[in-house]
């Protein structure tokens, strides 16, 4: 665990699909008495389409643009938020730059991690993850996740202030770990 060197303003959760970003974000926001925003849900609300339809009808590039617009908008909010992001948000260079720039304003970026087996298990029943839906069978979905890990882990690593492996940790313990960093940063 790394202590954030300055008072924490927004908290952004990053990491691959099935690492627990939305679940952890919701509980963390409640504990901190802050608003919680899930960028996937916010984009679905704004576009009035679910992610699967956005990918199918507008394409991935359009979705990535919506992610960068949404992240820019959220990080410019004055009141501190807990934000969970889609696993591919750092595909956009704009988002990578934005997270780096906002560090000076007290942004805390938390990278949630999980093993491929855990991610497969947690995403098994999901209908709304087009990158996994394209792959038929467990082996193919495993390959997709492995190749996303190889591609994205360097971006997650560069952006993260702290990394938490969520395989065996309870939600409450993960939340307490993040809260402890936030509390240390405030002193
Ligand atoms: C994506 C992850 C999804 C969602 C979209 C694309 C990705 O979010 O944004 O399906 O590229 O990894 P979750 O990480 O919340 O599943």
XYZ file of N, CA and C and ligand atoms in Angstrom:
577
model
N 0.836 -1.195 0.000
C 0.000 0.000 0.000
C 0.877 1.253 0.000
N 0.431 2.254 -0.749
C 1.188 3.498 -0.836
C 0.323 4.599 -0.226
N 0.916 5.437 0.597
C 0.147 6.554 1.132
C 0.144 7.695 0.138
N -1.031 8.238 -0.102
C -1.113 9.382 -1.011
C -0.462 10.581 -0.330
N 0.375 11.325 -1.048
C 1.155 12.385 -0.428
C 0.388 13.683 -0.173
N -0.871 13.735 -0.564
C -1.615 15.003 -0.418
C -3.071 14.669 -0.097
N -3.840 15.644 0.417
C -5.251 15.334 0.694
C -5.938 14.813 -0.562
N -6.696 13.746 -0.373
C -7.315 13.096 -1.536
C -8.612 13.795 -1.918
N -8.755 14.084 -3.192
C -9.994 14.665 -3.715
C -10.788 13.514 -4.367
N -10.826 13.437 -5.688
C -11.536 12.317 -6.312
C -10.752 11.011 -6.142
N -11.505 9.910 -6.076
C -10.894 8.572 -6.090
C -11.359 7.890 -7.370
N -10.411 7.396 -8.169
C -10.759 6.694 -9.411
C -10.280 5.253 -9.311
N -11.197 4.321 -9.593
C -10.852 2.901 -9.582
C -10.621 2.432 -11.014
N -9.470 1.822 -11.242
C -9.148 1.294 -12.565
C -8.855 -0.206 -12.447
N -8.832 -0.879 -13.588
C -8.531 -2.313 -13.597
C -9.399 -3.030 -14.608
N -9.016 -4.253 -14.894
C -9.733 -5.017 -15.919
C -11.155 -5.394 -15.492
N -11.903 -5.904 -16.457
C -13.270 -6.376 -16.204
C -13.252 -7.454 -15.114
N -14.173 -7.335 -14.173
C -14.292 -8.384 -13.155
C -13.303 -8.251 -12.008
N -12.685 -7.087 -11.861
C -11.765 -6.913 -10.727
C -12.479 -6.294 -9.529
N -13.737 -5.895 -9.708
C -14.529 -5.425 -8.560
C -14.682 -3.916 -8.450
N -14.383 -3.196 -9.523
C -14.384 -1.722 -9.455
C -15.739 -1.139 -9.019
N -16.803 -1.614 -9.646
C -18.118 -1.029 -9.343
C -18.567 -1.390 -7.925
N -18.370 -2.629 -7.547
C -18.792 -3.066 -6.204
C -18.009 -2.312 -5.130
N -16.689 -2.282 -5.296
C -15.846 -1.588 -4.309
C -16.181 -0.094 -4.301
N -16.346 0.480 -5.487
C -16.625 1.914 -5.591
C -17.890 2.316 -4.866
N -18.921 1.504 -5.031
C -20.211 1.807 -4.399
C -20.081 1.794 -2.862
N -19.400 0.778 -2.344
C -19.253 0.670 -0.883
C -18.327 1.776 -0.354
N -17.259 2.023 -1.082
C -16.305 3.068 -0.668
C -17.000 4.429 -0.604
N -17.806 4.725 -1.621
C -18.503 6.011 -1.668
C -19.441 6.145 -0.468
N -20.096 5.061 -0.140
C -21.017 5.085 1.005
C -20.254 5.370 2.303
N -19.128 4.672 2.468
C -18.315 4.868 3.676
C -17.792 6.296 3.774
N -17.466 6.870 2.625
C -16.893 8.227 2.607
C -17.975 9.301 2.544
N -19.231 8.845 2.424
C -20.362 9.757 2.261
C -20.162 10.672 1.040
N -19.779 10.039 -0.063
C -19.581 10.777 -1.315
C -20.511 10.225 -2.381
N -20.683 10.983 -3.459
C -21.397 10.437 -4.611
C -20.513 9.427 -5.328
N -21.176 8.411 -5.898
C -20.482 7.386 -6.672
C -20.928 7.472 -8.124
N -19.963 7.421 -9.042
C -20.303 7.391 -10.464
C -19.553 6.245 -11.137
N -20.300 5.448 -11.885
C -19.713 4.377 -12.689
C -19.727 4.910 -14.125
N -18.561 5.034 -14.753
C -18.538 5.685 -16.077
C -19.353 4.898 -17.107
N -19.337 3.555 -17.024
C -20.142 2.753 -17.966
C -21.624 3.111 -17.843
N -22.101 3.154 -16.589
C -23.527 3.453 -16.356
C -23.854 4.876 -16.794
N -22.929 5.804 -16.541
C -23.168 7.206 -16.919
C -23.243 7.344 -18.447
N -22.381 6.619 -19.148
C -22.400 6.677 -20.619
C -23.684 6.042 -21.157
N -24.076 4.956 -20.542
C -25.339 4.314 -20.961
C -26.519 5.273 -20.766
N -26.483 5.985 -19.650
C -27.575 6.926 -19.363
C -27.558 8.066 -20.395
N -26.372 8.620 -20.641
C -26.262 9.762 -21.572
C -26.666 9.385 -22.991
N -26.250 8.187 -23.423
C -26.503 7.800 -24.810
C -27.834 7.053 -24.979
N -28.428 6.705 -23.827
C -29.681 5.930 -23.861
C -29.501 4.593 -24.579
N -28.288 4.044 -24.480
C -28.010 2.723 -25.079
C -27.141 1.935 -24.123
N -27.288 0.610 -24.109
C -26.359 -0.148 -23.283
C -25.043 -0.340 -24.030
N -24.019 -0.750 -23.263
C -22.663 -0.827 -23.824
C -22.633 -1.717 -25.071
N -23.332 -2.859 -24.994
C -23.318 -3.785 -26.134
C -23.834 -3.082 -27.394
N -24.898 -2.301 -27.256
C -25.439 -1.595 -28.423
C -24.530 -0.458 -28.873
N -23.900 0.212 -27.938
C -22.962 1.286 -28.340
C -21.840 0.682 -29.197
N -21.250 -0.426 -28.717
C -20.169 -1.072 -29.481
C -20.686 -1.526 -30.853
N -21.866 -2.141 -30.866
C -22.375 -2.713 -32.123
C -22.777 -1.632 -33.120
N -23.368 -0.558 -32.623
C -23.933 0.436 -33.546
C -23.000 1.613 -33.816
N -22.201 2.007 -32.811
C -21.335 3.191 -32.994
C -19.862 2.815 -33.069
N -19.518 1.646 -32.562
C -18.123 1.214 -32.610
C -17.361 1.537 -31.332
N -16.243 0.816 -31.167
C -15.452 0.987 -29.935
C -14.856 2.390 -29.837
N -14.441 2.941 -30.964
C -13.799 4.272 -30.928
C -14.756 5.322 -30.353
N -16.005 5.235 -30.759
C -17.025 6.154 -30.245
C -17.154 5.980 -28.730
N -17.162 4.716 -28.279
C -17.274 4.453 -26.844
C -16.085 5.046 -26.083
N -14.873 4.874 -26.655
C -13.671 5.412 -25.987
C -13.745 6.930 -25.892
N -14.300 7.557 -26.911
C -14.463 9.012 -26.888
C -15.435 9.411 -25.764
N -16.531 8.652 -25.654
C -17.498 8.943 -24.581
C -16.829 8.787 -23.212
N -15.960 7.782 -23.080
C -15.268 7.584 -21.798
C -14.390 8.785 -21.459
N -13.688 9.301 -22.472
C -12.788 10.416 -22.169
C -13.579 11.692 -21.876
N -14.704 11.864 -22.557
C -15.553 13.037 -22.272
C -16.099 12.933 -20.843
N -16.568 11.754 -20.497
C -17.164 11.552 -19.166
C -16.116 11.722 -18.064
N -14.931 11.143 -18.262
C -13.891 11.257 -17.231
C -13.468 12.721 -17.051
N -13.344 13.438 -18.153
C -12.974 14.857 -18.077
C -14.020 15.624 -17.269
N -15.268 15.350 -17.589
C -16.380 16.029 -16.903
C -16.366 15.707 -15.396
N -16.209 14.443 -15.064
C -16.266 14.045 -13.649
C -15.093 14.602 -12.859
N -13.909 14.575 -13.460
C -12.726 15.036 -12.715
C -12.701 16.548 -12.554
N -13.578 17.238 -13.262
C -13.627 18.690 -13.058
C -14.711 19.087 -12.048
N -15.398 18.094 -11.490
C -16.392 18.380 -10.446
C -15.682 18.895 -9.189
N -16.305 19.868 -8.525
C -15.707 20.402 -7.295
C -15.877 19.447 -6.115
N -17.043 18.804 -6.028
C -17.244 17.926 -4.868
C -16.601 16.570 -5.136
N -15.902 16.040 -4.106
C -15.130 14.812 -4.306
C -16.007 13.597 -4.592
N -15.628 12.856 -5.616
C -16.401 11.699 -6.068
C -15.597 10.419 -5.906
N -16.301 9.307 -5.888
C -15.675 8.004 -6.120
C -16.145 7.568 -7.501
N -15.180 7.286 -8.387
C -15.509 6.989 -9.789
C -14.970 5.604 -10.147
N -15.861 4.729 -10.596
C -15.349 3.463 -11.131
C -15.380 3.558 -12.657
N -14.344 3.034 -13.274
C -14.180 3.202 -14.725
C -14.332 1.870 -15.444
N -14.585 1.915 -16.732
C -14.573 0.709 -17.553
C -13.124 0.240 -17.709
N -12.960 -1.067 -17.840
C -11.618 -1.641 -17.886
C -10.724 -1.088 -18.991
N -11.344 -0.537 -20.038
C -10.545 -0.064 -21.174
C -10.350 1.434 -21.213
N -10.632 2.104 -20.102
C -10.601 3.576 -20.155
C -9.203 4.108 -20.489
N -8.160 3.345 -20.103
C -6.806 3.838 -20.388
C -6.346 3.515 -21.808
N -7.229 2.899 -22.603
C -6.938 2.750 -24.042
C -6.812 4.146 -24.662
N -7.485 5.104 -24.065
C -7.464 6.457 -24.596
C -6.300 7.248 -23.984
N -5.463 7.786 -24.859
C -4.306 8.551 -24.382
C -4.775 9.768 -23.586
N -5.889 10.329 -24.023
C -6.453 11.494 -23.329
C -6.719 11.146 -21.857
N -7.266 9.963 -21.608
C -7.558 9.564 -20.226
C -6.271 9.311 -19.437
N -5.280 8.736 -20.093
C -4.009 8.482 -19.402
C -3.389 9.811 -18.976
N -3.426 10.773 -19.877
C -2.853 12.096 -19.587
C -3.651 12.793 -18.485
N -4.957 12.690 -18.589
C -5.841 13.341 -17.619
C -5.556 12.839 -16.195
N -5.439 11.515 -16.043
C -5.178 10.972 -14.707
C -3.837 11.474 -14.190
N -2.844 11.527 -15.059
C -1.521 12.008 -14.626
C -1.596 13.477 -14.216
N -2.316 14.269 -14.973
C -2.404 15.706 -14.682
C -3.142 15.984 -13.374
N -4.171 15.197 -13.107
C -5.027 15.482 -11.950
C -4.391 15.059 -10.625
N -3.241 14.372 -10.701
C -2.551 13.980 -9.462
C -2.246 15.205 -8.604
N -1.893 16.300 -9.253
C -1.532 17.512 -8.499
C -2.744 18.123 -7.803
N -3.949 17.677 -8.174
C -5.170 18.194 -7.532
C -5.740 17.182 -6.537
N -4.918 16.207 -6.159
C -5.349 15.279 -5.117
C -6.094 14.051 -5.603
N -5.963 13.738 -6.880
C -6.598 12.516 -7.388
C -5.895 11.280 -6.823
N -6.679 10.324 -6.363
C -6.120 9.034 -5.941
C -6.597 7.972 -6.924
N -5.652 7.279 -7.559
C -6.009 6.233 -8.523
C -5.697 4.867 -7.904
N -6.720 4.038 -7.823
C -6.585 2.711 -7.202
C -6.744 1.653 -8.288
N -5.731 0.813 -8.426
C -5.756 -0.256 -9.436
C -6.187 -1.559 -8.762
N -7.373 -2.035 -9.123
C -7.846 -3.314 -8.604
C -7.422 -4.425 -9.555
N -6.908 -5.494 -8.974
C -6.389 -6.607 -9.777
C -7.073 -7.914 -9.381
N -7.051 -8.856 -10.303
C -7.564 -10.199 -10.003
C -6.896 -11.175 -10.972
N -6.870 -12.436 -10.583
C -6.308 -13.450 -11.477
C -7.260 -13.655 -12.660
N -6.751 -14.240 -13.722
C -7.597 -14.508 -14.895
C -8.764 -15.409 -14.503
N -8.515 -16.410 -13.660
C -9.607 -17.307 -13.240
C -10.710 -16.532 -12.520
N -10.308 -15.642 -11.647
C -11.311 -14.845 -10.913
C -12.089 -13.964 -11.880
N -11.388 -13.318 -12.800
C -12.089 -12.440 -13.760
C -13.057 -13.246 -14.621
N -12.621 -14.445 -15.029
C -13.501 -15.299 -15.849
C -14.768 -15.655 -15.076
N -14.556 -16.016 -13.817
C -15.685 -16.417 -12.981
C -16.645 -15.237 -12.776
N -16.087 -14.056 -12.475
C -16.941 -12.894 -12.160
C -17.657 -12.336 -13.401
N -17.108 -12.625 -14.589
C -17.725 -12.070 -15.797
C -18.534 -13.118 -16.574
N -18.587 -14.345 -16.028
C -19.177 -15.466 -16.772
C -20.608 -15.207 -17.229
N -21.402 -14.554 -16.371
C -22.809 -14.370 -16.719
C -23.115 -13.002 -17.312
N -22.042 -12.216 -17.576
C -22.271 -10.859 -18.085
C -22.684 -10.864 -19.552
N -23.734 -10.105 -19.847
C -24.204 -9.982 -21.232
C -23.713 -8.675 -21.851
N -23.078 -7.853 -21.041
C -22.847 -6.471 -21.460
C -21.370 -6.118 -21.577
N -20.556 -7.124 -21.936
C -19.126 -6.856 -22.108
C -18.728 -7.350 -23.503
N -18.893 -6.486 -24.499
C -18.724 -6.925 -25.880
C -17.359 -7.535 -26.204
N -16.313 -7.086 -25.535
C -14.990 -7.646 -25.853
C -14.910 -9.116 -25.466
N -15.651 -9.492 -24.410
C -15.676 -10.902 -24.011
C -16.746 -11.672 -24.766
N -17.838 -10.974 -25.102
C -18.944 -11.650 -25.790
C -18.520 -12.141 -27.171
N -17.541 -11.444 -27.770
C -17.049 -11.849 -29.097
C -16.356 -13.217 -29.054
N -15.827 -13.567 -27.878
C -15.061 -14.812 -27.762
C -15.988 -15.956 -27.401
N -15.896 -17.050 -28.159
C -16.787 -18.162 -27.834
C -16.023 -19.224 -27.043
N -16.535 -19.514 -25.870
C -15.909 -20.533 -25.024
C -14.945 -19.923 -24.020
N -14.726 -20.693 -22.948
C -13.912 -20.209 -21.836
C -12.462 -19.938 -22.254
N -11.927 -20.847 -23.087
C -10.532 -20.700 -23.525
C -10.331 -19.401 -24.294
N -11.284 -19.080 -25.156
C -11.169 -17.863 -25.964
C -11.311 -16.621 -25.080
N -12.190 -16.697 -24.077
C -12.360 -15.546 -23.186
C -11.103 -15.355 -22.322
N -10.498 -16.484 -21.961
C -9.242 -16.420 -21.201
C -8.162 -15.731 -22.044
N -8.094 -16.079 -23.314
C -7.102 -15.464 -24.211
C -7.321 -13.954 -24.325
N -8.609 -13.558 -24.425
C -8.912 -12.117 -24.528
C -8.412 -11.405 -23.269
N -8.739 -11.972 -22.105
C -8.341 -11.314 -20.849
C -6.821 -11.246 -20.724
N -6.141 -12.330 -21.115
C -4.671 -12.340 -21.017
C -4.070 -11.292 -21.931
N -4.625 -11.183 -23.128
C -4.029 -10.209 -24.041
C -4.356 -8.774 -23.604
N -5.535 -8.569 -22.989
C -5.834 -7.231 -22.448
C -4.897 -6.900 -21.283
N -4.602 -7.918 -20.471
C -3.679 -7.695 -19.343
C -2.311 -7.256 -19.839
N -1.821 -7.972 -20.843
C -0.487 -7.662 -21.370
C -0.451 -6.242 -21.923
N -1.521 -5.891 -22.606
C -1.569 -4.574 -23.242
C -1.769 -3.445 -22.231
N -2.649 -3.683 -21.252
C -3.066 -2.576 -20.376
C -2.307 -2.469 -19.062
N -1.722 -3.572 -18.580
C -1.079 -3.489 -17.267
C -0.055 -2.362 -17.146
N 0.757 -2.094 -18.191
C 1.695 -0.979 -18.059
C 0.979 0.370 -17.877
N -0.175 0.527 -18.519
C -0.939 1.782 -18.356
C -1.525 1.874 -16.949
N -2.080 0.753 -16.468
C -2.636 0.766 -15.112
C -1.519 1.091 -14.106
N -0.381 0.437 -14.301
C 0.732 0.598 -13.359
C 1.193 2.056 -13.309
N 1.311 2.647 -14.490
C 1.787 4.037 -14.553
C 0.803 4.995 -13.894
N -0.477 4.668 -13.966
C -1.506 5.586 -13.446
C -1.745 5.409 -11.944
N -1.429 4.214 -11.412
C -1.910 3.854 -10.075
C -1.095 4.453 -8.934
N -1.813 4.913 -7.898
C -1.161 5.297 -6.643
C -1.112 4.097 -5.711
N -2.065 3.214 -5.857
C -2.054 1.992 -5.052
C -2.655 0.831 -5.840
N -2.182 -0.385 -5.526
C -2.634 -1.597 -6.225
C -3.189 -2.562 -5.190
N -4.343 -3.124 -5.482
C -4.935 -4.084 -4.538
C -5.386 -5.320 -5.289
N -4.940 -6.471 -4.810
C -5.369 -7.733 -5.396
C -6.662 -8.165 -4.716
N -7.706 -8.354 -5.513
C -9.041 -8.566 -4.942
C -9.461 -10.032 -4.899
N -8.573 -10.950 -5.287
C -8.955 -12.368 -5.377
C -9.551 -12.913 -4.082
N -8.827 -12.690 -2.998
C -9.258 -13.323 -1.742
C -9.637 -12.301 -0.676
N -9.577 -11.049 -0.987
C -9.875 -10.018 0.011
C -11.363 -9.711 0.006
N -11.952 -9.501 1.166
C -13.371 -9.125 1.210
C -13.523 -7.673 0.741
N -14.727 -7.348 0.304
C -14.995 -5.964 -0.127
C -14.679 -4.993 1.013
N -15.111 -5.370 2.218
C -14.887 -4.481 3.372
C -13.409 -4.235 3.607
N -12.605 -5.285 3.435
C -11.157 -5.102 3.666
C -10.532 -4.233 2.583
N -10.989 -4.415 1.356
C -10.473 -3.586 0.262
C -10.819 -2.117 0.538
N -12.069 -1.908 0.938
C -12.525 -0.533 1.212
C -11.719 0.064 2.366
N -11.500 -0.738 3.411
C -10.722 -0.230 4.561
C -9.304 0.135 4.140
N -8.729 -0.654 3.234
C -7.367 -0.366 2.771
C -7.311 0.980 2.049
N -8.297 1.234 1.199
C -8.315 2.517 0.479
C -8.577 3.663 1.466
N -9.504 3.430 2.406
C -9.833 4.480 3.385
C -8.606 4.832 4.220
N -7.821 3.832 4.535
C -6.644 4.094 5.354
C -5.657 5.001 4.603
N -5.511 4.774 3.311
C -4.643 5.661 2.515
C -5.211 7.078 2.480
N -6.523 7.165 2.324
C -7.155 8.494 2.260
C -6.975 9.210 3.604
N -7.179 8.487 4.690
C -7.057 9.112 6.002
C -5.637 9.563 6.300
N -4.651 8.751 5.864
C -3.257 9.149 6.067
C -2.915 10.392 5.259
N -3.521 10.491 4.085
C -3.180 11.634 3.215
C -3.727 12.935 3.783
N -4.767 12.824 4.614
C -5.398 14.042 5.121
C -4.623 14.642 6.283
N -3.713 13.843 6.884
C -3.024 14.351 8.072
C -1.759 15.111 7.719
C -14.393 -2.753 -21.273
C -14.802 -2.945 -19.979
C -16.193 -2.761 -19.545
C -16.920 -1.787 -20.474
C -16.753 -2.204 -21.899
C -15.307 -2.254 -22.341
C -12.973 -2.992 -21.632
O -16.242 -2.254 -18.217
O -16.446 -0.483 -20.307
O -17.353 -3.451 -22.058
O -12.548 -2.527 -22.714
O -12.262 -3.626 -20.829
P -15.937 -3.149 -16.911
O -14.458 -3.128 -16.702
O -16.658 -2.435 -15.825
O -16.468 -4.497 -17.162
